[in-house]
CSV table of C-alpha atoms in Angstrom, one decimal:
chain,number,residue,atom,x,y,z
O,7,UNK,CA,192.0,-145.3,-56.8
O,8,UNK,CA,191.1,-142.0,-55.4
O,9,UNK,CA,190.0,-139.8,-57.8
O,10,UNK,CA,190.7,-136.0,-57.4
O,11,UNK,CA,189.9,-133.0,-59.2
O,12,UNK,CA,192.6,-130.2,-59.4
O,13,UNK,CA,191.0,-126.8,-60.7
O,14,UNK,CA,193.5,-123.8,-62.0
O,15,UNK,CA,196.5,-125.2,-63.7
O,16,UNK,CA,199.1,-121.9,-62.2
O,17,UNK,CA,202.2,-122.7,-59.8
O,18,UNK,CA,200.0,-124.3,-57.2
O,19,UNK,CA,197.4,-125.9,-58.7
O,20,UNK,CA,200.4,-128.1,-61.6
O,21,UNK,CA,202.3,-128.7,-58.3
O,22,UNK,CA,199.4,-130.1,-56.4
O,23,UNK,CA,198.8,-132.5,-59.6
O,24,UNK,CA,201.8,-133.8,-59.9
O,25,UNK,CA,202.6,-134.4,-56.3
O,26,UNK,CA,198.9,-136.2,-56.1
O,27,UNK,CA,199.9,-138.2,-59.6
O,28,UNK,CA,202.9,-139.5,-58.4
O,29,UNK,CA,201.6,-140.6,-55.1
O,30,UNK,CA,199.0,-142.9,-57.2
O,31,UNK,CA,195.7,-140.4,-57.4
O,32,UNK,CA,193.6,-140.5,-60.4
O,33,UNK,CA,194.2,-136.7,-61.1
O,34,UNK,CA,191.7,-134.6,-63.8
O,35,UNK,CA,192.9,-130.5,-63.7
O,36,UNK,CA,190.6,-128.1,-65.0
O,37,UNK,CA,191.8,-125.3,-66.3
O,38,UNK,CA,189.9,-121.7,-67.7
O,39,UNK,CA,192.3,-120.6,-69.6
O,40,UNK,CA,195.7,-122.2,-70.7
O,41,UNK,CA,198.8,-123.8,-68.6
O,42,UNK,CA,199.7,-120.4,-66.3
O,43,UNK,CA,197.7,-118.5,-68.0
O,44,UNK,CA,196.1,-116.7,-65.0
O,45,UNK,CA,197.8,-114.5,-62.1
O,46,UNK,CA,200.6,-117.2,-62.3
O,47,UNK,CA,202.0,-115.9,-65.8
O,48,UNK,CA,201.4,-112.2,-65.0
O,49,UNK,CA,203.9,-112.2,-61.5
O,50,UNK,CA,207.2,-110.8,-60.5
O,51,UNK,CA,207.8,-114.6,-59.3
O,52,UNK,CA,210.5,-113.4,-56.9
O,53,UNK,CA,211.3,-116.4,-55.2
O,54,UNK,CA,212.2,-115.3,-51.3
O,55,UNK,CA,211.4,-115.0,-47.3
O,56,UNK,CA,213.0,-111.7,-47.4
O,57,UNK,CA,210.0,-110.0,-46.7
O,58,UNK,CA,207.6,-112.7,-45.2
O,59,UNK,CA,206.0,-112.5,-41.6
O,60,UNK,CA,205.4,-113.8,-39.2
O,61,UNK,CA,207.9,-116.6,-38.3
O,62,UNK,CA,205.2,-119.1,-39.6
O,63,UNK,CA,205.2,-117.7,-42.8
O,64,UNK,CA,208.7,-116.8,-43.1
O,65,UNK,CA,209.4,-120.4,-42.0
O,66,UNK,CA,207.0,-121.8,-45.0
O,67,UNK,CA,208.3,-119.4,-48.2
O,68,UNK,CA,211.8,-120.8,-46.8
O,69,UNK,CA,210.7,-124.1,-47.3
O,70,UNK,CA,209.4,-123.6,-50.9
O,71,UNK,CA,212.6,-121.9,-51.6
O,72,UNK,CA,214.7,-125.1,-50.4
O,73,UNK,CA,211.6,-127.4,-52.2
O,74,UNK,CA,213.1,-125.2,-55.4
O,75,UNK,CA,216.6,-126.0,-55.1
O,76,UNK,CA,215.8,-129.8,-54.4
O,77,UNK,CA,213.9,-130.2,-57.9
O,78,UNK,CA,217.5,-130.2,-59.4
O,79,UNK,CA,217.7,-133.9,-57.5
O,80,UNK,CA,214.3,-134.5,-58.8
O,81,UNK,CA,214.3,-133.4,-62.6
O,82,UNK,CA,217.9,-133.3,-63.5
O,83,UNK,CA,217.4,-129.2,-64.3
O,84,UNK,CA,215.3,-126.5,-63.5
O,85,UNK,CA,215.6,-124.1,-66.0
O,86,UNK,CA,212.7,-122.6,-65.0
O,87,UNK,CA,214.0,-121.2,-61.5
O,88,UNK,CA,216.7,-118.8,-61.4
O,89,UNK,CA,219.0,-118.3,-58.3
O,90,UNK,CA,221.5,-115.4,-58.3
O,91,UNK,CA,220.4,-113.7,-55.1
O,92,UNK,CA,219.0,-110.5,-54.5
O,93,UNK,CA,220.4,-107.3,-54.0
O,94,UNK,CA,218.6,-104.0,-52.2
O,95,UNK,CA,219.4,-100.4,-51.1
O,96,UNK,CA,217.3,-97.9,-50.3
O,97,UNK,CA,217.0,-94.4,-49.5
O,98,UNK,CA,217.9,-92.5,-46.4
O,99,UNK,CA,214.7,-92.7,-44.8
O,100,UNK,CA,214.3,-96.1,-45.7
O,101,UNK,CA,217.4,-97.4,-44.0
O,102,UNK,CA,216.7,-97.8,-40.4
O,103,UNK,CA,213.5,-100.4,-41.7
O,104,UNK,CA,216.0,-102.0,-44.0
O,105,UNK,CA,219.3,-102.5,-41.0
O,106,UNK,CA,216.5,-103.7,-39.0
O,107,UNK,CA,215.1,-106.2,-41.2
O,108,UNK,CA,218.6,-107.8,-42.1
O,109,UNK,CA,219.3,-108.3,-38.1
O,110,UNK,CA,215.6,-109.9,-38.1
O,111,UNK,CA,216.5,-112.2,-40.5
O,112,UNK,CA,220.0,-112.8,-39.4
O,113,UNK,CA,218.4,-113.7,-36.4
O,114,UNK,CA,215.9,-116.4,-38.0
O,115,UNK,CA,219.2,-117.8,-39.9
O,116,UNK,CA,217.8,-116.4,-43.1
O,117,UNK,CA,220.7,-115.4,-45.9
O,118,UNK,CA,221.2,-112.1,-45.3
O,119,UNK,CA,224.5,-109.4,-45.2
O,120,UNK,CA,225.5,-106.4,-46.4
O,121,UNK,CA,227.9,-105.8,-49.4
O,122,UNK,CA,229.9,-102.3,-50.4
O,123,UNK,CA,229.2,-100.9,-53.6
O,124,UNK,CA,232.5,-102.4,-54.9
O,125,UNK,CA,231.1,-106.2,-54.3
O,126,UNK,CA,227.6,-104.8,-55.7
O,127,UNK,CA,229.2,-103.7,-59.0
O,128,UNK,CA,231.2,-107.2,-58.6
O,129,UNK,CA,227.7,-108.5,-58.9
O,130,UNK,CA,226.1,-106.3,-61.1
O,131,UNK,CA,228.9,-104.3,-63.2
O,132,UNK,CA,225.8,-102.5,-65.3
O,133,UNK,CA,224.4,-100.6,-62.1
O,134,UNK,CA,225.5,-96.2,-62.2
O,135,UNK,CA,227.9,-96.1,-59.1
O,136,UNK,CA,226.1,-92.7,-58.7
O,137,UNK,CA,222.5,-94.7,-57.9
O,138,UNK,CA,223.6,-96.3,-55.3
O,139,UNK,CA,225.8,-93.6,-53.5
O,140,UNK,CA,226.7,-94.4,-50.4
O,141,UNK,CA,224.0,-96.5,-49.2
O,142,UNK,CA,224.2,-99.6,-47.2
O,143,UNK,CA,223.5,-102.4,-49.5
O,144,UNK,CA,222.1,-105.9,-48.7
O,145,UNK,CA,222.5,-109.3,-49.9
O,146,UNK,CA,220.5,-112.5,-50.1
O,147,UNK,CA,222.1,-115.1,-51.8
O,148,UNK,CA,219.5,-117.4,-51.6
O,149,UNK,CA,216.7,-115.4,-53.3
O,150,UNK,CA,215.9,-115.6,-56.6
O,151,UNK,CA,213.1,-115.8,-59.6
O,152,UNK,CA,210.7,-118.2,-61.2
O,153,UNK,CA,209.6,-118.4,-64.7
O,154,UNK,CA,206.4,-119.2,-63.6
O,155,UNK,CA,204.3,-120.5,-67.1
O,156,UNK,CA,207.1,-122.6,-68.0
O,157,UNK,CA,207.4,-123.8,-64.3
O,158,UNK,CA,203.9,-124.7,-64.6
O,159,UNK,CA,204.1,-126.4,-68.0
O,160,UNK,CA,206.9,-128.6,-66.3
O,161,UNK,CA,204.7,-129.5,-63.5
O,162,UNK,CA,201.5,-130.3,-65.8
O,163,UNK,CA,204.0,-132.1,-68.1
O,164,UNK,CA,204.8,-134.3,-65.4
O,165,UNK,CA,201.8,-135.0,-63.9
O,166,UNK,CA,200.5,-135.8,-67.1
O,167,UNK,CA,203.5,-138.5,-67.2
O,168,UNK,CA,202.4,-140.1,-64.0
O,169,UNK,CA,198.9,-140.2,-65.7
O,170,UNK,CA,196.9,-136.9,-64.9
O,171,UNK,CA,194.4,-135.6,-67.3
O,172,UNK,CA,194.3,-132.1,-68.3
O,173,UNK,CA,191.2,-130.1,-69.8
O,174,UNK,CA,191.9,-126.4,-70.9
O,175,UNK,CA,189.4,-123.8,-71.7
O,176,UNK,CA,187.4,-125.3,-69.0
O,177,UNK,CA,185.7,-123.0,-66.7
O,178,UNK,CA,184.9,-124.5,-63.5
O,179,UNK,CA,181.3,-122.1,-62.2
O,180,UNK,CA,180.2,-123.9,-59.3
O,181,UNK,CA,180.8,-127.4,-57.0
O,182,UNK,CA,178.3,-130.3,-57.0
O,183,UNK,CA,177.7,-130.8,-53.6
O,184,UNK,CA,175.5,-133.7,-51.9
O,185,UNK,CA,174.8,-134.3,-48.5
O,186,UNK,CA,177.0,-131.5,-46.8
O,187,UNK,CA,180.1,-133.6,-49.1
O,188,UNK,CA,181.6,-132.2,-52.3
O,189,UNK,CA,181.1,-134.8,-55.3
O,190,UNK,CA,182.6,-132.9,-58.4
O,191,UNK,CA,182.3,-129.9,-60.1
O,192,UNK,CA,180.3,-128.0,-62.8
O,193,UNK,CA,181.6,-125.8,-65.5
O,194,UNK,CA,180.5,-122.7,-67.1
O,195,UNK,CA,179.6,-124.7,-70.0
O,196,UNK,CA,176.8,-126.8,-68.2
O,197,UNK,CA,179.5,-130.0,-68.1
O,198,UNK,CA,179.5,-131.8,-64.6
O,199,UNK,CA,182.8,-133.4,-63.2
O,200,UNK,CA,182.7,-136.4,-61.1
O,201,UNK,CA,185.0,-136.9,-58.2
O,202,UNK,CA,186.3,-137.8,-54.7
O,203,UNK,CA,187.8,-134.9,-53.7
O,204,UNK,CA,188.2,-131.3,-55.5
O,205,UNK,CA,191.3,-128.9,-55.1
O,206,UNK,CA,190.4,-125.4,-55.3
O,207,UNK,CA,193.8,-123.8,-56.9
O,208,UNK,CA,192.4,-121.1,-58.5
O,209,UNK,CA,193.5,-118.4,-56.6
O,210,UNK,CA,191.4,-114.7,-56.7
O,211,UNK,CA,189.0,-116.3,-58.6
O,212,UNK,CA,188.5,-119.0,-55.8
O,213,UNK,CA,185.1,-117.8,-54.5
O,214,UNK,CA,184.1,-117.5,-58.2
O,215,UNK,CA,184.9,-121.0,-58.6
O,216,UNK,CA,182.7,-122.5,-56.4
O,217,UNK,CA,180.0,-120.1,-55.8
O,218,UNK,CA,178.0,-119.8,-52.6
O,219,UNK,CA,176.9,-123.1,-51.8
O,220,UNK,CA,179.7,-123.8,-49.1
O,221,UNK,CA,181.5,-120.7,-47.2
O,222,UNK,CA,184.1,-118.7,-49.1
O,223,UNK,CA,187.3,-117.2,-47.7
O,224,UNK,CA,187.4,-113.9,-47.5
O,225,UNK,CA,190.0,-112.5,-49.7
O,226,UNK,CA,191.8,-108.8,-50.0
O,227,UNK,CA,193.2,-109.1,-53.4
O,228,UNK,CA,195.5,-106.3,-54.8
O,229,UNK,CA,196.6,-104.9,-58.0
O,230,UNK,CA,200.3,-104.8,-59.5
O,231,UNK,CA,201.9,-103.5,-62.4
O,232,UNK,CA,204.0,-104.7,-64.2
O,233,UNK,CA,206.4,-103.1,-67.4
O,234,UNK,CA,208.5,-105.1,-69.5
O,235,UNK,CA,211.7,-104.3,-71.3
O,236,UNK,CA,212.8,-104.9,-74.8
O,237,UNK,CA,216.3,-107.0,-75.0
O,238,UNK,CA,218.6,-104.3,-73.4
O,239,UNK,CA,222.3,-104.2,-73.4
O,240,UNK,CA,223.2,-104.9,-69.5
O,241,UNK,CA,223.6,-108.0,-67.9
O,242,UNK,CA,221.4,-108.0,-65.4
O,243,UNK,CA,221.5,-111.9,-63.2
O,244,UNK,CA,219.5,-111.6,-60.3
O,245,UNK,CA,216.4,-109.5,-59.0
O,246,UNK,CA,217.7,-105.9,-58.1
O,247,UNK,CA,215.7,-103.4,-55.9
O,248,UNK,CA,216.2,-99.9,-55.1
O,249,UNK,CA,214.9,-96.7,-54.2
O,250,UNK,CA,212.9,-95.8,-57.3
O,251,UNK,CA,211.8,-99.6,-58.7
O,252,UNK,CA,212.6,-103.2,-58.7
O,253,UNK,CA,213.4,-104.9,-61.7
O,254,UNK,CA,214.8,-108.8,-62.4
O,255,UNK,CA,215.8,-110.5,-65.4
O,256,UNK,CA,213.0,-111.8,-67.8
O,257,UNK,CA,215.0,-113.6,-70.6
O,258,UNK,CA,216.5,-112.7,-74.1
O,259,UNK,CA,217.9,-109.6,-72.3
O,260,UNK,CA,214.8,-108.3,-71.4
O,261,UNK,CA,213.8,-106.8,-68.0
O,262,UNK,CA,210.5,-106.8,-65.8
O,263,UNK,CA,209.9,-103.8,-63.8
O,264,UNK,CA,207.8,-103.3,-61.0
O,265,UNK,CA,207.3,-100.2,-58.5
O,266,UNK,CA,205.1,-100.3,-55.3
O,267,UNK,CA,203.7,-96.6,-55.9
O,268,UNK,CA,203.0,-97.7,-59.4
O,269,UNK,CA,200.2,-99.9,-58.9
O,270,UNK,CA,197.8,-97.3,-57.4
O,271,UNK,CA,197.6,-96.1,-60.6
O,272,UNK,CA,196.2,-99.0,-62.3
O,273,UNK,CA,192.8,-100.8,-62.0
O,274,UNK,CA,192.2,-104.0,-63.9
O,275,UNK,CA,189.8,-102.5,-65.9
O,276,UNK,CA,192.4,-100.3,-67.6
O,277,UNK,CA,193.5,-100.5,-71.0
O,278,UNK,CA,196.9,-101.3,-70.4
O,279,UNK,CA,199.3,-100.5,-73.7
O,280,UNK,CA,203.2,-100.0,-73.4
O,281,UNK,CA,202.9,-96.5,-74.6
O,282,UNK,CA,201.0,-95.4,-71.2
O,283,UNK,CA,202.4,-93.0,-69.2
O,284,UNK,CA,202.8,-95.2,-65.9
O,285,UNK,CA,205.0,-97.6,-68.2
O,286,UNK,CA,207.3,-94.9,-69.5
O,287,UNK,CA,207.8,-93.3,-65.9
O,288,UNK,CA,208.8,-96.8,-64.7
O,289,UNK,CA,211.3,-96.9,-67.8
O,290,UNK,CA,212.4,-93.7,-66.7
O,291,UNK,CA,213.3,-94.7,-63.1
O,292,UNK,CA,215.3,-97.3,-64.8
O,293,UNK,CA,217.5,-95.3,-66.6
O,294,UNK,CA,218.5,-93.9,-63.0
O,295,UNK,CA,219.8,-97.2,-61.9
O,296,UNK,CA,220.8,-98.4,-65.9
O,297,UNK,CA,222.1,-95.0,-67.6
O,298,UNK,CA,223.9,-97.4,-69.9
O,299,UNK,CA,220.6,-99.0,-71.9
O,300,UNK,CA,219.1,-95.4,-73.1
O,301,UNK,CA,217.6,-94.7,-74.6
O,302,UNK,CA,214.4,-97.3,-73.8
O,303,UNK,CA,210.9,-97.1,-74.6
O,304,UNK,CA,208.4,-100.0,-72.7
O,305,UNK,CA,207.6,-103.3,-74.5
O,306,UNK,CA,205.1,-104.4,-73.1
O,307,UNK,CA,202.8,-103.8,-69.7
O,308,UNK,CA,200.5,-105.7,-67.7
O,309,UNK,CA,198.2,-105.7,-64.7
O,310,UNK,CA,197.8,-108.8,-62.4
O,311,UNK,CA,195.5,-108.9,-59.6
O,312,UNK,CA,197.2,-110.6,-56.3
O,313,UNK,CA,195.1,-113.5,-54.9
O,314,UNK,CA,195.6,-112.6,-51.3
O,315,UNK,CA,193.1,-113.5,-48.0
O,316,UNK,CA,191.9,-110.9,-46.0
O,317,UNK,CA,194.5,-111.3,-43.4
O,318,UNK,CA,197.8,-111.5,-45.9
O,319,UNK,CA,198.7,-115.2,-45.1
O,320,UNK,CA,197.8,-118.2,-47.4
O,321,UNK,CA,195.0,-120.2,-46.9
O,322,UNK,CA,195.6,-123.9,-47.4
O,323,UNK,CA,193.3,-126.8,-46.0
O,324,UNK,CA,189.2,-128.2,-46.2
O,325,UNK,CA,186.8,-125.8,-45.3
O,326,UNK,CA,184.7,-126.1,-42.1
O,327,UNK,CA,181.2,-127.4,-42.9
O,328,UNK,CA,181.6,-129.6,-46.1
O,329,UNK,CA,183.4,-132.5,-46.8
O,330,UNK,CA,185.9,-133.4,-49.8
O,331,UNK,CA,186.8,-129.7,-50.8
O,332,UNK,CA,190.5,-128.4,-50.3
O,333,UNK,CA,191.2,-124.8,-51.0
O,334,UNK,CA,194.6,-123.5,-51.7
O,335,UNK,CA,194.7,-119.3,-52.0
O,336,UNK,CA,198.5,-117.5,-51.8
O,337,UNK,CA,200.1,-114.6,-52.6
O,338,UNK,CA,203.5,-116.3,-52.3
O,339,UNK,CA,202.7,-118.7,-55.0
O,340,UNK,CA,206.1,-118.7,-56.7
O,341,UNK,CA,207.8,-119.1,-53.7
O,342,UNK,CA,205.5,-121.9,-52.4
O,343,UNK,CA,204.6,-124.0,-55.1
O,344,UNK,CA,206.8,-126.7,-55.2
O,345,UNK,CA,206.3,-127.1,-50.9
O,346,UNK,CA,202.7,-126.6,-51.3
O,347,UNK,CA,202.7,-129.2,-53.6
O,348,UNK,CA,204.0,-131.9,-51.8
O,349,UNK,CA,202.7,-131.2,-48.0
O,350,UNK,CA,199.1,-130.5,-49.7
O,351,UNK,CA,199.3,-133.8,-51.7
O,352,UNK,CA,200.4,-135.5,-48.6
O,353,UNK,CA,197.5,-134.1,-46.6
O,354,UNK,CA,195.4,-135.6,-49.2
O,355,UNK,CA,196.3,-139.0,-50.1
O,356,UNK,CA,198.1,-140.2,-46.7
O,357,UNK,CA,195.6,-138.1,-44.2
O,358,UNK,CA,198.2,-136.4,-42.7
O,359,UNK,CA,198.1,-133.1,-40.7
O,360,UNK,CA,201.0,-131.0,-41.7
O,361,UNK,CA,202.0,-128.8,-38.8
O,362,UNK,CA,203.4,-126.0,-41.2
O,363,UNK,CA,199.8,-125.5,-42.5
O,364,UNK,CA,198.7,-124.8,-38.5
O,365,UNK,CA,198.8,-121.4,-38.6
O,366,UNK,CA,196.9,-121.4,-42.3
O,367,UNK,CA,193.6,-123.1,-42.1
O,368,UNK,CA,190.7,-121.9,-43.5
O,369,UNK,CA,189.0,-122.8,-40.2
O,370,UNK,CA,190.2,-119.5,-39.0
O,371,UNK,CA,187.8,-117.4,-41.1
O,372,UNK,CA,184.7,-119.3,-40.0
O,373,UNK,CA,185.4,-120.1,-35.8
C-alpha cells in the first residue's frame, strides 16, 4: 500500500486525503494548526468562474463548481456549500467592463444574464431600490459560497472513514529528501515522517514547509480583509456585489463583508479588532445597500493572506528535479477543492496525466 503524506488539512489539502483514502492510499495529514484553521477558514469562499481567466482557468473553477454540486450524489447533503447565485451591478464607469464580461462568459457557456431591478428585489427584497438605481444588473445562477472549515471537517471526517490518519498541531519545517527523491517529512518539533510520496497543501506557507532543499514556486501572495456582521434582520441568500462592497451570507443572520480598496489598508501584522476604523467604513458602505439593518456596528474582522503564484494561476503537480513531492498552491481554493481533489488523487495513485493541470505545472517556473 502506498503510503502518502498530505500536509495542510484546508479545502485542498482534506480533499486530496480523502480522494487518495478512498482510492486505497495509506494517508497520514499533518496539520499546524487545526482542521481549516489556516487561509481556508479566513476566505470569502465564493464559489465561481465569474471572474477567472484565461479559458484554462475559467474551464477548471467551472469544474470545481460542478465537482460541488455532484457531492450531493456522493454524501447525501452538502450543507456546507451554498448555491443561490450571485448578483452584481456596478457603477457607471464600471459598466462597459462589466456588459463586456457577461458577453465573455455567455460566449464560454458560463451562467450569465442580466435581471431588472424588479427580479433583483425578487431575489433579494432587503436591497434599497435607491442603491441600485438604474444600473444594469447581472446574474449567475450558478455561483455561490462555501463554508470552508466545516467543508474541510467533512472532508477530513471522511478520509478518516476510509482510514486516513490525522495529526494536528503538527508543524511540518522541512522535507527528508534522499537521493534527489522525497522520503518524508520533518516537523518543527524535531519529529520525522516516513513516506512514499508527500502532498504539499499548505498553501502561502508552501515554501515554508519544505524549505530550500528542492526548488520553491515563486508565489505573489496578497492580503484581504475581511468584516463580519452580527445577526442582522435581512435575508440575505446568495453573495451580493456592488459598487461600494461585496458581502454574502455567513450564517445565524450574520454577514461577511469584503471591499477590494479595503485591503490596502491592512498588513498582517496589524492588530485587527472590530472597532477599527476600516471595519466600521465597511459597515458603513453596507448601510447604503442595507438601510434596513441600522444601526450596525462590526463583529468581528480578520486579515487572510491569499496563497497565490507569481503569475495568478494555481500550481498543481511534482516539481522538476526531485522525485515523490506534489505541490498544490491556489487562490481558487473554494472553488477548486473538491476537482482538485479528485484529478490530483488520480494523478497520484493511477499515474495519470490530467490534461486540465497542462496549463498549471510547476515545471513552468523552473524551464
Amino acid at each position: 500500500m502506498t503510503e502518502i503524506i498530505v500536509v495542510g488539512a484546508g479545502v485542498i489539502g482534506t480533499s486530496v486525503a480523502y480522494r487518495l483514502a478512498r482510492a486505497g492510499a495509506k494517508v497520514t495529514v499533518l496539520e499546524a494548526t487545526r482542521v481549516g484553521g489556516g487561509t481556508s477558514g479566513i476566505s470569502f469562499a465564493w464559489t465561481n468562474s465569474s471572474n477567472k481567466s484565461p479559458r484554462a482557468y475559467h474551464d477548471l473553477n467551472v469544474a470545481g463548481m460542478r465537482a460541488h454540486a455532484a457531492l450531493k450524489d456522493e454524501f447525501g447533503a452538502t450543507p456546507w456549500w451554498h448555491g443561490g447565485g450571485r448578483v452584481e451591478w456596478r457603477a457607471e464607469a464600471e459598466q462597459a467592463a462589466l456588459k463586456a464580461k457577461v458577453e465573455r462568459l455567455r460566449s464560454w457557456d458560463y451562467a450569465a444574464e442580466w435581471i431588472d431591478r424588479k427580479q433583483l428585489l425578487e431575489l433579494e427584497p432587503d436591497i434599497a431600490p435607491e442603491a441600485v438605481g438604474d444600473a444594469p444588473i447581472a446574474w449567475y445562477p450558478n455561483d455561490g459560497w462555501l463554508d470552508p472549515v466545516v467543508y474541510s471537517h467533512a472532508m477530513m471526517s471522511a478520509a478518516r472513514r476510509h482510514g486516513a490518519s490525522l495529526r494536528t498541531q503538527t508543524k511540518v519545517s522541512g522535507l527528508l529528501v534522499e537521493g534527489g527523491k522525497v522520503k518524508g517529512v520533518r516537523s518543527e518539533g524535531g519529529e520525522t515522517f516516513h513516506a512514499d510520496l508527500v502532498v504539499n497543501c499548505t498553501g502561502r506557507w508552501s515554501n515554508d514547509t519544505i524549505g530550500t532543499v528542492i526548488p520553491n514556486v515563486p508565489l505573489a501572495p496578497t492580503v484581504g480583509f475581511l468584516v463580519f456582521t452580527p445577526p442582522v434582520p435581512a435575508s440575505i441568500q446568495r453573495v451580493v456585489a456592488t459598487p461600494v462592497c461585496d458581502f454574502r451570507p455567513d450564517g445565524a443572520g450574520r454577514l461577511m463583508l469584503h471591499w477590494g480598496a479595503a485591503d490596502a489598508t491592512v498588513t498582517p501584522e496589524i492588530g485587527v479588532n472590530p472597532g477599527m476604523e476600516q471595519a466600521a467604513d465597511l459597515v458603513d458602505r453596507l448601510l447604503r445597500i442595507l438601510p434596513g439593518i441600522a444601526p450596525l456596528k462590526p463583529e468581528a474582522a480578520r486579515v487572510t493572506v491569499r496563497p497565490i503564484p507569481r503569475d495568478g494561476l494555481s500550481v498543481i503537480g511534482p516539481v522538476p528535479g526531485v522525485e515523490n513531492y506534489y505541490v498544490m498552491v491556489t487562490h481558487s481554493g473554494a472553488t477548486l477543492s473538491p476537482a482538485l481533489g479528485a484529478m490530483a488523487a488520480d494523478e497520484i495513485v493511477n499515474g495519470t496525466q490530467r490534461p486540465e493541470f497542462e496549463s498549471f505545472r510547476p515545471a513552468r517556473f523552473f524551464l
